[in-house]
Coordinates of C-alpha atoms in Angstrom, one line a residue:
M3 CA 28.1 34.2 21.9
D4 CA 27.2 33.7 25.6
N5 CA 25.6 30.1 25.9
T6 CA 23.0 31.4 28.6
I7 CA 21.8 33.7 25.6
L8 CA 21.8 30.6 23.0
K9 CA 20.1 28.1 25.5
P10 CA 16.7 29.4 25.7
Y11 CA 16.5 29.6 21.9
S12 CA 17.9 26.4 21.4
D13 CA 15.1 25.1 24.5
A14 CA 12.1 27.1 22.2
L15 CA 13.5 24.7 19.2
S16 CA 13.1 22.0 20.9
A17 CA 9.7 22.7 21.7
Q18 CA 8.7 24.2 18.2
K19 CA 9.8 20.4 16.8
A20 CA 7.4 18.9 19.0
Q21 CA 4.8 20.9 18.0
L22 CA 5.5 20.5 14.3
E23 CA 5.8 16.3 15.1
G24 CA 2.3 16.5 16.6
V25 CA 0.7 18.2 14.0
V26 CA 2.4 15.3 11.4
A27 CA 0.7 13.0 13.4
R28 CA -2.4 14.7 13.4
G29 CA -2.8 15.3 10.1
F30 CA -1.8 11.7 8.9
K31 CA -4.1 10.2 11.8
A32 CA -6.8 11.9 9.6
I33 CA -6.1 10.6 6.4
A34 CA -8.9 7.8 6.3
I35 CA -8.4 5.3 3.5
P36 CA -11.5 3.3 3.1
A37 CA -11.9 0.1 3.4
D38 CA -13.2 0.1 -0.5
V39 CA -13.3 2.0 -3.2
R40 CA -16.9 1.5 -4.1
P41 CA -18.2 4.1 -1.9
L42 CA -16.7 6.8 -4.1
E43 CA -17.6 5.1 -7.4
S44 CA -20.1 7.2 -8.6
K45 CA -23.4 6.6 -8.3
E46 CA -24.5 7.6 -11.9
L47 CA -23.7 5.6 -15.1
H48 CA -20.4 5.5 -16.6
F49 CA -20.5 6.8 -20.6
L50 CA -20.1 2.9 -21.7
G51 CA -22.6 1.6 -19.1
K52 CA -25.5 4.1 -20.4
S53 CA -24.2 2.6 -23.6
A54 CA -24.7 -0.9 -21.8
V55 CA -28.3 0.3 -21.6
A56 CA -29.4 1.2 -24.6
F57 CA -27.6 -1.6 -26.2
G58 CA -29.2 -4.1 -23.9
V59 CA -32.9 -2.3 -24.6
L60 CA -32.1 -2.6 -28.3
G61 CA -31.2 -6.4 -27.8
V62 CA -34.4 -7.3 -25.7
A63 CA -35.9 -5.4 -28.3
G64 CA -34.8 -7.3 -31.3
F65 CA -34.3 -11.0 -29.6
I66 CA -38.7 -10.3 -28.7
L67 CA -39.2 -8.6 -32.5
G68 CA -37.6 -11.9 -34.2
L69 CA -39.3 -14.2 -32.0
I70 CA -42.5 -12.5 -33.0
V71 CA -42.1 -12.3 -36.6
G72 CA -39.9 -15.5 -37.1
S73 CA -36.5 -14.2 -38.3
M74 CA -33.4 -16.1 -36.6
G75 CA -31.0 -13.0 -38.5
I76 CA -33.5 -10.7 -35.6
V77 CA -32.9 -12.7 -33.0
I78 CA -29.1 -13.7 -33.5
A79 CA -28.7 -9.6 -34.0
G80 CA -31.1 -9.2 -30.4
C81 CA -28.4 -11.6 -29.0
A82 CA -25.3 -9.8 -30.8
A83 CA -26.4 -6.7 -28.8
L84 CA -27.5 -8.1 -25.3
L85 CA -23.9 -9.4 -25.4
S86 CA -22.5 -6.0 -26.7
A87 CA -24.6 -5.1 -23.4
G88 CA -22.5 -7.0 -21.1
Y89 CA -19.4 -6.2 -22.3
L90 CA -19.7 -2.6 -22.3
Y91 CA -21.0 -2.7 -18.5
V92 CA -18.1 -5.1 -17.5
K93 CA -16.4 -2.0 -18.8
G94 CA -18.3 0.7 -17.8
R95 CA -17.9 -0.6 -14.1
Q96 CA -14.0 -1.1 -14.7
A97 CA -13.7 2.7 -15.6
D98 CA -15.7 3.6 -13.0
R99 CA -13.6 2.1 -10.1
A100 CA -10.5 3.7 -12.3
D101 CA -12.0 7.0 -11.6
A102 CA -12.5 6.2 -8.0
F103 CA -9.0 5.3 -7.3
V104 CA -8.0 8.6 -9.4
E105 CA -10.4 10.5 -6.6
L106 CA -9.0 9.0 -3.8
S107 CA -5.1 9.5 -4.8
D108 CA -6.0 13.5 -5.2
Q109 CA -7.5 13.2 -2.1
V110 CA -5.1 12.0 -0.4
Y111 CA -2.1 14.5 -2.1
G112 CA -4.0 17.5 -1.4
K113 CA -4.4 16.1 2.4
V114 CA -0.8 15.3 2.5
A115 CA 0.2 19.0 0.8
D116 CA -2.3 20.6 3.2
I117 CA 0.4 18.8 5.9
A118 CA 3.4 20.0 4.1
S119 CA 2.2 23.6 4.1
Q120 CA 1.4 23.5 7.7
V121 CA 4.6 22.6 9.0
A122 CA 7.0 24.6 6.0
D123 CA 4.4 27.9 7.4
Q124 CA 4.6 27.1 10.8
W125 CA 8.9 26.2 10.7
K126 CA 9.0 29.2 8.9
S127 CA 7.5 31.9 10.9
F128 CA 9.4 30.5 14.0
T129 CA 12.7 30.7 12.6
S130 CA 12.3 34.0 11.2
K131 CA 11.5 35.6 14.8
Q132 CA 14.4 33.3 16.6
N133 CA 16.2 34.6 13.7
D134 CA 15.2 38.3 14.4
S135 CA 15.7 38.0 17.9
L136 CA 19.1 36.6 17.3
K137 CA 20.3 39.1 15.2
L138 CA 19.0 41.6 17.8
A139 CA 21.2 39.9 20.8
I140 CA 24.1 39.8 18.5
V141 CA 23.5 43.4 17.4
N142 CA 23.7 44.4 20.9
S143 CA 26.3 42.1 22.1
S144 CA 29.7 43.1 22.9
A145 CA 31.5 41.3 20.2
S146 CA 33.6 43.1 17.5
D147 CA 31.9 44.6 14.5
A148 CA 33.3 42.2 12.1
D149 CA 32.4 39.1 14.3
K150 CA 28.4 40.8 14.5
V151 CA 28.4 40.4 11.0
Q152 CA 30.0 36.9 10.7
L153 CA 27.4 35.6 13.3
I154 CA 24.5 37.5 11.4
D155 CA 25.4 35.5 8.9
R156 CA 25.7 32.2 10.2
V157 CA 21.6 33.2 11.5
D158 CA 21.1 33.6 7.8
A159 CA 21.8 30.0 7.2
S160 CA 18.6 28.9 8.6
P161 CA 17.1 26.0 7.1
A162 CA 13.6 25.1 5.6
V163 CA 11.2 21.9 6.7
R164 CA 11.3 20.2 2.8
V165 CA 9.3 17.7 1.5
D166 CA 9.6 16.8 -2.0
L167 CA 5.5 16.8 -3.1
D168 CA 6.0 15.9 -7.1
S169 CA 7.2 12.5 -5.9
V170 CA 4.2 12.5 -3.2
R171 CA 2.1 13.3 -6.4
Q172 CA 4.0 10.7 -8.3
A173 CA 3.9 8.2 -6.0
T174 CA -0.3 8.6 -5.5
Q175 CA -0.7 8.7 -8.7
N176 CA 1.1 5.3 -9.3
L177 CA -1.3 4.3 -6.8
G178 CA -4.2 5.1 -8.2
A179 CA -3.2 3.3 -11.6
Q180 CA -2.3 0.1 -9.6
G181 CA -5.6 -0.1 -8.1
E182 CA -4.9 -1.7 -5.3
I183 CA -6.5 0.1 -1.4
S184 CA -4.3 -2.2 0.3
A185 CA -1.3 -0.6 -1.0
Y186 CA -2.1 3.1 0.5
N187 CA -1.8 2.9 4.5
P188 CA 1.8 1.3 3.9
Y189 CA 2.7 3.9 1.7
L190 CA 1.1 6.5 3.9
V191 CA 3.2 4.8 6.8
T192 CA 6.3 5.6 5.2
L193 CA 5.4 9.0 4.0
Q194 CA 4.9 10.2 7.8
S195 CA 8.4 8.4 8.4
T196 CA 9.7 11.0 5.3
F197 CA 8.0 14.1 7.2
Q198 CA 9.7 13.2 10.7
S199 CA 13.3 13.3 8.8
A200 CA 12.3 16.5 7.1
I201 CA 11.8 17.9 10.2
D202 CA 14.5 15.8 12.1
S203 CA 17.1 17.3 9.2
A204 CA 16.0 20.5 9.8
D205 CA 16.3 21.4 13.7
T206 CA 19.4 19.5 13.1
A207 CA 20.6 22.3 10.9
Q208 CA 18.7 25.1 13.3
Q209 CA 20.2 23.7 16.2
Q210 CA 23.8 23.5 14.5
I211 CA 23.7 26.8 13.8
Y212 CA 23.7 28.0 17.7
T213 CA 26.2 25.8 18.4
N214 CA 28.4 27.4 16.4
L215 CA 26.9 31.0 17.6
A216 CA 28.7 29.8 20.9
K217 CA 31.9 29.0 19.8

């Protein structure tokens, strides 16, 4: 196939690649990881926190009542309730923090999945239009019917931009379980490189189609 026919397709492919890279760069830049997970923590008491309040009230009441009636048994029981309240409060805050990390990980995954969807959809739309146009050019070319069939088969081998979102979900869940806010940004840097590699791979494969058509 004539190189002069294929050059506009190759040029358009380079422009599309740059556009997708922009989508990825802007998308990842918009994923803001907070300096601390505390802003995401629930303003309402966790179940364990509510239990802590209940034990605290009982503990104070028991301690005071024990002093009034002069019963060391009631005083000790009140103290035990206060200790339980403290323990439950700490556990409640830990659970609340864990929930906040789960929420953060879900948010990060959702935004990454949106980027992947945008990239995949734009690439599919672009290659579909390119390939339909190429097929028409092949049909209208001076090649033999047998050659036309082979050339069209090559066009149908157009690749997709693929990012393993299952791995992304697992990785973000692991970050949430790890509970370290500082671990998110390095992961996102690596993940952005993964997106770039996926775009590079699809671009190279599509460019190879044009190269094969020129033979």
